[in-house]
């Protein structure tokens, strides 16, 4: 080989070597990691007395709260997060948290602010939104929350904060890069699934142009490994993923289609989330609102949802015995169906609200509750709103449901298997 | 730390080049260019009402890709205005970039972004393109692609997706703008 030829070939060989080095991990495609199935709660069988307890988690300040999630910590505590401020989307919104030990919620504390998120990520943040808290297989408490720099919720981005000591201290927030177009429009709502290799599969959704559910895979270090779309187009949001076997899972999605009938969507995977079947409608009505669901040890699916087509004035507990296709109502946690398609006047609203307050359990002063609810929901006519449920099951077998109560408070309902058995 | 440093240089170069385009008389001396770049980089970190321009740009536009950074660097160190890419290359890039962005909205079943995470095919394609550009004498583009591959492997940006090292929206808009403006001139 003469020198001129070598001079031409050497750079190309170096480029080939660099390419090989850069792409090296991709040449060895690992078998897809499988789902870790949630353990069956130990105390579920021993429970005898049916129990349903109610609490309002947050104080009257801030005025408006929304999008709560709850995690059962390994030390037996519960940890709840939500966002709150003057109103949804205002710049004073912060991420708040509280924990529950022995049945009592601690005072709320601020977990994240726009200023802190801006400082941590080095990127301007104007407002904050949905947070989701969960404990990873490695035993760390993570909170993924939405932030927006410019525009509305469709331009959201995700941030991750992690706590190595279950909420005592937090590492700085990290920005998750999950979308190709300016990293815009990834939001979070659902409880994650976990994988045998320690990865976390977080159900997220995209809503800029198209609207669809996605599964965001995070490594144990919090790096984005992959984002897999569950659908395309603009008909579904906010997936809830429930693993059945190490390879198979069913996902339910909020309906965001303009065309009726408005029903919860369903899809499934048989390769641990790499590919998803085409969406199909279930028989569960959905007024374009979030739902929560989990799988029971007998294979039935349990959901909490607004099972009406056009308003969020009813929140029901439902069960499905056929993997999410058909649903039966077990209980109404909230029901204002008699106000369907009509706005009560202020006097009627207050009368009913005063009655409701009696059922809330531990809660702030009734006058403050009425003040907040009327400020949030009477503009000028009043309306009811119970939405954004989030349902988990703790290691002791108890179910914990949190949801936004009339746009003003986070309500926590705790019920046991015996109470559920009565309804089943 | 590395993403913030790279973002400082990328936005610093972009703003300095924009400044010299507006004031071409100041462009001539290399020392003056370097001084201007240093000044712009410092300005990017100057807090106004508690926030810096760099934080605003990164919040609104994210980090520029390493391809953008290298191309901006090449433009910056050029003594005379020379074309790094041909018009055909710009047009192909603009069309592909536009198609890629539209697919990113999820209205089609195709998701070209996903292979950027863990596939070996995309880095091989990029490496092949780098070889081709080098062989045809377009060293700047080849180096830009190699910088993207290296940066991705070494995780220099916050993203773990190779596409974010290759493309960014301002680069696609610049390519589209150039393609449209050239077409308008020749029409």
XYZ file of C-alpha atoms in Angstrom:
611
model
C 0.000 0.000 0.000
C 1.552 3.282 -0.944
C 1.724 6.241 1.383
C -0.984 8.286 -0.398
C -3.430 5.425 -0.150
C -2.634 4.971 3.526
C -3.142 8.687 4.119
C -6.635 8.417 2.690
C -7.517 5.159 4.407
C -6.295 6.007 7.884
C -8.915 8.702 8.672
C -11.664 6.451 7.375
C -10.418 3.616 9.578
C -10.364 5.981 12.553
C -13.939 7.080 11.799
C -14.986 3.432 11.586
C -13.324 2.700 14.950
C -15.029 5.689 16.577
C -18.381 4.610 15.142
C -17.884 1.102 16.455
C -17.002 2.440 19.897
C -19.992 4.798 19.970
C -22.471 2.181 18.830
C -20.911 -0.724 20.764
C -23.639 -1.133 23.462
C -26.272 -1.252 20.731
C -24.663 -4.225 19.001
C -25.491 -6.452 21.938
C -29.233 -6.200 22.204
C -30.127 -7.470 25.624
C -33.283 -9.533 26.025
C -36.064 -7.162 27.085
C -36.231 -6.911 30.830
C -39.386 -8.306 32.375
C -41.898 -6.749 34.723
C -41.593 -7.286 38.441
C -45.031 -8.246 39.699
C -46.283 -6.377 42.780
C -46.012 -8.614 45.864
C -49.236 -9.879 47.381
C -49.875 -8.002 50.616
C -49.258 -10.194 53.634
C -52.072 -8.996 55.843
C -54.790 -9.121 53.216
C -56.221 -12.444 54.358
C -56.172 -11.716 58.072
C -58.249 -8.550 57.878
C -61.674 -8.824 59.460
C -63.308 -5.476 60.074
C -64.320 -3.508 56.995
C -62.747 -0.060 57.173
C -62.980 3.114 55.092
C -61.286 6.196 56.502
C -61.197 9.704 55.117
C -58.832 12.639 55.656
C -58.034 15.891 53.926
C -54.264 16.028 53.638
C -53.570 19.703 53.002
C -54.387 22.936 54.848
C -56.488 25.721 53.225
C -53.375 27.537 52.023
C -52.640 27.412 49.084
C -56.081 28.053 47.705
C -55.986 25.578 44.838
C -54.402 22.104 44.774
C -54.379 19.303 42.241
C -52.835 16.079 40.915
C -51.872 14.256 44.090
C -49.993 10.993 44.152
C -49.101 8.761 47.062
C -46.362 6.241 47.782
C -46.125 3.596 50.487
C -42.643 3.763 51.967
C -40.754 0.659 53.112
C -40.758 1.946 56.718
C -44.568 1.915 56.798
C -45.097 5.645 56.217
C -47.130 7.105 53.395
C -45.756 9.941 51.302
C -48.045 12.199 49.273
C -47.169 14.937 46.778
C -49.363 17.398 44.906
C -49.112 20.839 43.382
C -50.742 23.927 44.797
C -50.977 27.672 44.273
C -53.386 30.467 43.582
C -54.779 28.481 40.673
C -53.645 25.693 38.329
C -50.937 27.013 36.035
C -50.154 30.133 38.024
C -46.522 31.030 38.586
C -46.725 30.683 42.359
C -47.502 26.973 42.123
C -45.208 24.755 44.166
C -44.898 21.036 44.668
C -45.976 20.162 48.195
C -45.458 16.980 50.176
C -46.587 15.457 53.441
C -46.109 12.102 55.073
C -48.369 9.982 57.154
C -47.247 8.036 60.166
C -49.681 6.103 62.321
C -52.667 7.538 60.505
C -51.879 11.260 60.865
C -50.632 13.489 58.077
C -47.714 15.778 58.809
C -47.946 19.494 57.952
C -47.327 20.086 54.267
C -43.843 21.129 53.182
C -42.550 22.558 49.935
C -40.708 20.006 47.853
C -40.027 21.960 44.665
C -40.439 25.503 43.393
C -39.930 27.127 40.017
C -36.862 28.980 41.325
C -35.272 25.849 42.752
C -36.001 23.822 39.618
C -34.535 26.608 37.474
C -31.404 26.699 39.633
C -31.003 22.908 39.711
C -31.548 22.250 36.015
C -29.967 25.445 34.660
C -33.102 25.952 32.577
C -35.811 28.542 33.051
C -39.028 27.208 34.560
C -42.185 29.321 34.764
C -44.702 26.962 36.303
C -44.987 23.502 37.827
C -47.518 20.702 37.457
C -48.324 17.038 38.110
C -45.957 15.229 40.473
C -45.764 11.445 40.836
C -43.981 9.847 43.807
C -42.794 6.253 44.022
C -40.186 4.056 45.661
C -37.725 2.454 43.241
C -36.583 -1.167 43.447
C -33.342 0.185 44.932
C -35.299 1.697 47.839
C -34.980 5.348 46.848
C -37.937 7.725 46.884
C -38.305 9.496 43.548
C -40.617 12.292 42.484
C -41.077 13.074 38.805
C -42.859 16.365 38.201
C -43.927 18.518 35.309
C -42.568 21.971 34.554
C -43.257 24.509 31.842
C -40.961 27.243 30.511
C -43.197 28.835 27.899
C -46.793 28.166 26.900
C -49.376 25.850 28.402
C -49.374 22.250 29.628
C -48.770 20.992 26.091
C -45.228 22.358 26.351
C -44.431 20.519 29.575
C -41.183 18.823 30.424
C -40.306 16.342 33.148
C -37.969 16.747 36.094
C -36.726 14.155 38.539
C -35.753 14.590 42.167
C -34.519 11.654 44.176
C -34.148 11.007 47.871
C -31.764 8.320 49.133
C -33.290 8.438 52.645
C -37.026 8.282 51.936
C -37.702 11.998 51.926
C -35.335 13.372 54.576
C -32.995 14.891 51.984
C -33.259 15.441 48.247
C -30.726 15.607 45.457
C -30.981 18.505 42.970
C -33.635 18.226 40.258
C -32.639 16.799 36.881
C -34.299 17.507 33.562
C -35.441 14.386 31.697
C -35.078 14.671 27.927
C -37.916 12.650 26.475
C -39.163 14.267 23.258
C -37.558 15.323 19.966
C -39.135 18.728 19.407
C -37.486 21.086 21.938
C -38.118 18.319 24.482
C -41.693 19.567 24.654
C -44.815 17.940 25.919
C -44.185 15.039 28.211
C -46.369 14.876 31.315
C -46.802 12.302 34.031
C -49.777 11.005 35.985
C -49.681 7.229 36.519
C -48.019 4.857 38.942
C -44.885 3.145 37.544
C -44.138 -0.481 36.819
C -40.752 -1.930 37.644
C -38.436 -4.250 35.759
C -36.232 -7.146 36.837
C -33.073 -5.233 35.860
C -33.937 -2.416 38.281
C -35.386 -0.084 35.653
C -38.555 1.906 36.260
C -41.286 2.138 33.637
C -43.179 5.361 34.161
C -46.430 5.849 32.234
C -46.236 9.332 30.715
C -48.094 11.079 27.925
C -47.551 13.490 25.077
C -50.047 16.182 24.109
C -48.547 18.606 21.587
C -50.210 18.079 18.225
C -50.873 14.416 18.896
C -52.077 13.022 22.197
C -50.878 9.605 23.234
C -49.640 7.523 26.114
C -45.996 6.530 26.374
C -43.885 4.348 28.630
C -40.758 6.110 29.842
C -38.030 3.715 30.968
C -35.616 5.104 33.554
C -32.422 3.373 34.642
C -31.682 2.921 38.369
C -29.562 6.088 38.074
C -32.489 8.058 36.649
C -31.225 8.208 33.066
C -33.765 7.935 30.273
C -33.264 4.559 28.642
C -36.161 4.651 26.202
C -39.569 6.139 25.496
C -42.062 3.819 23.826
C -45.291 5.122 22.351
C -48.476 3.236 23.130
C -50.463 4.850 20.336
C -50.363 7.617 17.784
C -52.925 10.279 16.832
C -54.770 12.295 19.422
C -57.273 10.196 21.279
C -55.661 9.006 24.515
C -53.778 10.316 27.529
C -52.556 9.411 30.999
C -51.939 5.664 30.811
C -52.166 3.389 33.836
C -50.104 0.226 33.395
C -50.879 -2.975 35.287
C -48.526 -5.928 34.940
C -50.094 -9.371 34.932
C -47.127 -11.602 34.126
C -43.438 -10.731 33.690
C -44.102 -10.069 29.984
C -47.761 -9.064 29.831
C -49.464 -5.907 31.041
C -52.688 -4.067 30.385
C -52.865 -0.285 30.162
C -55.959 1.880 30.539
C -55.954 5.393 29.112
C -58.007 8.528 29.533
C -60.127 9.413 26.531
C -59.170 12.653 24.783
C -60.981 12.021 21.533
C -63.411 14.694 20.359
C -65.741 12.081 18.948
C -68.179 10.129 21.125
C -68.587 7.659 22.656
C -66.227 8.758 25.387
C -64.813 5.609 26.907
C -61.612 4.582 28.639
C -59.120 3.139 26.138
C -57.304 -0.137 26.614
C -54.099 -1.575 25.196
C -51.805 -4.425 26.170
C -48.249 -5.571 25.759
C -46.855 -9.096 25.669
C -43.177 -8.144 25.528
C -42.874 -6.104 28.719
C -43.729 -2.776 27.153
C -41.671 -2.748 23.933
C -44.765 -2.906 21.719
C -48.404 -2.185 22.466
C -51.537 -3.473 20.789
C -53.835 -1.042 18.943
C -56.111 0.854 21.313
C -59.631 -0.413 21.861
C -62.494 1.094 23.801
C -63.754 -0.434 27.032
C -67.276 0.048 28.341
C -66.132 2.466 31.062
C -67.389 6.030 30.380
C -64.802 8.767 30.657
C -65.278 12.552 30.552
C -61.691 13.199 29.363
C -60.423 12.772 32.900
C -57.680 10.801 34.609
C -58.334 7.447 36.191
C -56.473 5.196 38.604
C -56.328 1.427 38.582
C -54.473 -1.579 39.960
C -54.544 -5.341 39.682
C -55.769 -7.449 42.608
C -54.122 -10.728 43.567
C -57.045 -12.688 42.051
C -56.459 -11.043 38.649
C -59.396 -8.637 38.785
C -58.730 -4.989 37.971
C -59.837 -2.273 40.346
C -60.317 1.269 39.059
C -61.312 4.649 40.432
C -62.732 6.896 37.743
C -65.284 9.543 36.795
C -67.680 7.089 35.187
C -69.758 9.685 33.351
C -69.177 11.054 29.873
C -69.102 14.776 30.371
C -68.438 15.954 33.932
C -66.242 15.121 36.864
C -69.007 15.173 39.458
C -68.935 11.485 40.246
C -66.017 9.371 41.377
C -66.594 5.646 41.541
C -64.819 2.467 42.515
C -65.177 -0.131 39.768
C -64.068 -3.685 39.132
C -63.363 -5.644 35.976
C -63.139 -9.419 35.839
C -62.145 -9.580 32.162
C -58.898 -7.656 32.079
C -60.388 -4.210 31.738
C -62.944 -4.664 28.972
C -66.092 -4.463 31.106
C -66.581 -2.660 34.382
C -69.015 -2.875 37.265
C -69.542 -0.137 39.837
C -68.781 -1.176 43.408
C -69.106 2.096 45.239
C -69.523 5.820 44.678
C -66.960 7.790 46.635
C -68.468 11.025 45.353
C -71.764 11.408 43.550
C -73.434 14.614 42.416
C -75.214 13.100 39.467
C -78.357 14.985 40.413
C -76.466 18.125 39.368
C -75.558 16.702 35.968
C -75.668 19.395 33.257
C -76.861 22.019 35.716
C -75.050 24.503 37.912
C -76.484 24.862 41.395
C -76.935 28.384 42.748
C -74.708 29.481 45.580
C -77.226 28.709 48.332
C -77.963 25.163 47.155
C -74.274 24.568 46.595
C -73.357 25.692 50.090
C -76.056 23.557 51.688
C -74.807 20.460 49.952
C -71.181 21.363 50.595
C -71.854 21.758 54.315
C -73.359 18.272 54.365
C -70.363 16.866 52.530
C -67.899 18.369 54.966
C -69.328 16.167 57.704
C -68.117 13.091 55.817
C -64.548 14.246 55.210
C -63.033 13.008 58.467
C -60.019 14.927 59.726
C -60.127 18.217 57.850
C -59.484 21.958 58.238
C -62.061 24.342 59.625
C -65.384 24.026 57.695
C -65.545 27.789 57.082
C -62.154 27.668 55.380
C -63.159 24.674 53.314
C -66.313 26.438 52.128
C -64.362 29.608 51.347
C -61.777 27.777 49.229
C -64.261 25.600 47.385
C -66.532 28.535 46.559
C -63.580 30.583 45.328
C -62.424 27.736 43.114
C -65.720 26.402 41.822
C -68.256 29.248 41.834
C -67.462 31.470 38.847
C -70.204 32.696 39.289
C -72.304 29.522 39.010
C -71.024 26.612 41.020
C -70.092 23.082 39.983
C -68.663 19.978 41.607
C -65.323 18.472 40.734
C -63.700 15.263 41.979
C -60.803 14.242 39.816
C -57.265 12.978 39.319
C -57.536 9.825 41.447
C -54.349 7.953 42.306
C -54.653 4.505 43.833
C -52.014 2.283 45.427
C -51.927 -0.704 47.675
C -49.546 -0.771 50.652
C -47.615 -3.783 51.917
C -50.157 -4.262 54.738
C -52.900 -4.809 52.167
C -54.677 -1.482 52.641
C -55.677 0.571 49.616
C -54.861 4.269 49.532
C -56.706 6.601 47.235
C -55.912 10.292 46.875
C -57.768 12.695 44.608
C -58.550 16.368 44.139
C -61.631 17.282 46.118
C -63.438 20.194 44.489
C -60.210 21.714 43.234
C -59.354 22.793 46.757
C -58.160 19.871 48.851
C -56.442 16.530 48.513
C -58.650 13.844 49.974
C -57.096 10.602 51.192
C -59.314 7.546 51.481
C -57.946 4.400 53.059
C -59.869 1.145 52.821
C -59.039 -2.432 53.554
C -59.627 -5.704 51.725
C -62.556 -6.571 54.008
C -64.341 -3.352 53.005
C -63.634 -4.137 49.379
C -64.868 -7.731 49.777
C -68.170 -6.372 51.034
C -68.508 -4.369 47.837
C -67.353 -7.169 45.541
C -21.638 20.875 34.275
C -20.502 19.765 30.793
C -23.948 20.432 29.225
C -23.921 23.976 30.644
C -20.386 24.642 29.315
C -21.289 23.322 25.873
C -24.499 25.365 25.892
C -22.514 28.497 26.772
C -20.226 27.971 23.781
C -23.037 27.037 21.406
C -25.265 29.994 22.247
C -22.212 32.243 22.590
C -21.057 31.347 19.084
C -24.551 31.735 17.654
C -25.051 35.179 19.196
C -21.535 36.353 18.265
C -22.008 35.281 14.658
C -25.368 37.036 14.626
C -23.698 40.169 15.996
C -21.028 40.088 13.278
C -23.643 39.533 10.626
C -25.356 42.710 11.816
C -22.024 44.575 12.022
C -19.820 43.063 9.275
C -17.270 45.858 9.522
C -16.129 44.521 12.892
C -15.568 40.995 11.630
C -12.097 41.226 10.167
C -9.663 40.671 13.012
C -9.459 37.275 14.762
C -8.512 38.896 18.077
C -11.618 41.039 17.969
C -13.758 37.986 17.221
C -12.338 36.080 20.169
C -12.893 39.064 22.426
C -16.480 39.382 21.216
C -17.092 35.671 21.878
C -15.713 35.971 25.400
C -17.894 39.017 26.027
C -21.020 37.286 24.741
C -20.300 34.171 26.835
C -19.908 36.392 29.886
C -23.160 38.186 29.054
C -24.938 34.836 28.849
C -24.059 34.287 32.509
C -24.916 37.794 33.693
C -27.975 37.600 35.941
C -30.744 40.087 35.259
C -33.592 40.013 37.777
C -32.125 36.794 39.124
C -32.015 34.960 35.834
C -29.369 34.669 33.134
C -29.852 34.721 29.390
C -28.332 31.243 29.165
C -30.907 29.836 31.602
C -33.678 31.492 29.577
C -32.369 30.094 26.291
C -31.860 26.610 27.714
C -35.344 26.715 29.235
C -36.998 27.779 25.991
C -34.903 26.007 23.357
C -32.981 23.368 25.276
C -29.379 22.558 24.462
C -28.115 22.921 20.919
C -26.812 19.738 19.326
C -23.116 19.017 19.015
C -23.474 19.214 15.227
C -24.703 22.799 15.663
C -21.843 23.561 18.032
C -19.178 22.274 15.617
C -20.717 23.995 12.593
C -21.004 27.274 14.515
C -17.366 26.863 15.572
C -16.274 26.301 11.982
C -18.236 29.331 10.801
C -16.657 31.345 13.574
C -13.026 30.504 12.826
C -13.378 30.953 9.061
C -11.474 34.000 7.837
C -13.528 34.332 4.697
C -17.159 33.375 4.274
C -16.998 29.936 2.738
C -19.794 27.479 2.337
C -19.397 24.412 4.544
C -22.342 22.626 3.010
C -23.799 22.556 -0.459
C -27.279 23.844 -1.171
C -28.400 20.310 -1.978
C -27.156 19.105 1.404
C -28.996 21.940 3.123
C -32.196 21.072 1.293
C -31.917 17.374 2.107
C -31.162 18.173 5.743
C -34.038 20.666 5.984
C -36.521 18.192 4.483
C -35.399 15.347 6.729
C -35.356 17.625 9.759
C -38.870 18.817 9.018
C -40.128 15.257 8.545
C -38.404 14.190 11.756
C -39.989 17.049 13.699
C -43.442 16.300 12.320
C -43.089 12.632 13.271
C -42.163 13.866 16.737
C -45.711 15.173 17.180
C -47.000 11.609 17.197
C -49.607 12.011 14.497
C -48.102 9.131 12.488
C -47.395 5.565 13.606
C -43.702 6.144 12.870
C -41.460 7.123 15.789
C -37.962 7.866 14.447
C -36.853 9.239 17.812
C -36.944 5.865 19.607
C -33.995 4.242 17.730
C -31.830 7.105 18.986
C -31.752 5.558 22.450
C -30.180 2.148 22.151
C -30.018 1.031 18.543
C -26.695 0.272 16.803
C -28.182 1.127 13.409
C -28.351 4.890 13.899
C -24.714 5.315 15.067
C -23.602 3.127 12.135
C -25.544 5.301 9.697
C -24.033 8.424 11.227
C -20.542 6.887 11.058
C -21.142 5.948 7.419
C -22.176 9.507 6.628
C -19.087 10.827 8.418
C -16.902 8.538 6.257
C -18.659 9.729 3.118
C -18.279 13.404 3.987
C -14.609 12.920 4.875
C -13.929 11.022 1.659
C -15.574 13.781 -0.375
C -13.520 16.404 1.388
C -16.213 17.896 3.586
C -14.220 17.703 6.793
C -16.403 20.071 8.812
C -19.544 17.978 8.437
C -17.617 14.802 9.096
C -16.120 16.232 12.287
C -19.541 17.499 13.372
C -21.015 14.016 13.060
C -18.066 12.437 14.871
C -18.413 14.986 17.672
C -22.079 14.003 17.956
C -21.218 10.299 18.155
C -18.486 10.861 20.741
C -20.607 13.227 22.802
C -23.489 10.764 22.825
C -21.277 7.914 23.982
C -19.717 10.084 26.683
C -23.107 11.573 27.668
C -21.999 15.194 27.247
C -25.567 16.549 27.025
C -28.491 15.837 29.362
C -30.110 13.706 26.684
C -29.399 10.013 26.189
C -30.816 10.065 22.654
C -28.382 10.322 19.719
C -30.839 12.474 17.764
C -30.400 15.279 20.309
C -26.661 15.287 19.545
C -27.302 15.424 15.804
C -30.246 17.795 15.426
C -31.945 20.653 17.134
C -34.868 22.813 16.192
C -32.864 26.038 15.647
C -30.563 24.115 13.260
C -33.528 22.744 11.321
C -35.127 26.201 11.180
C -31.818 27.711 10.003
C -31.522 25.070 7.272
C -35.147 25.607 6.212
C -34.656 29.367 6.200
C -31.487 29.076 4.136
C -33.133 26.697 1.657
C -36.188 28.915 1.255
C -34.161 32.138 1.014
C -31.838 30.644 -1.627
C -34.773 29.403 -3.638
C -36.398 32.834 -3.451
C -33.157 34.472 -4.644
C -32.731 32.121 -7.603
C -36.398 32.210 -8.601
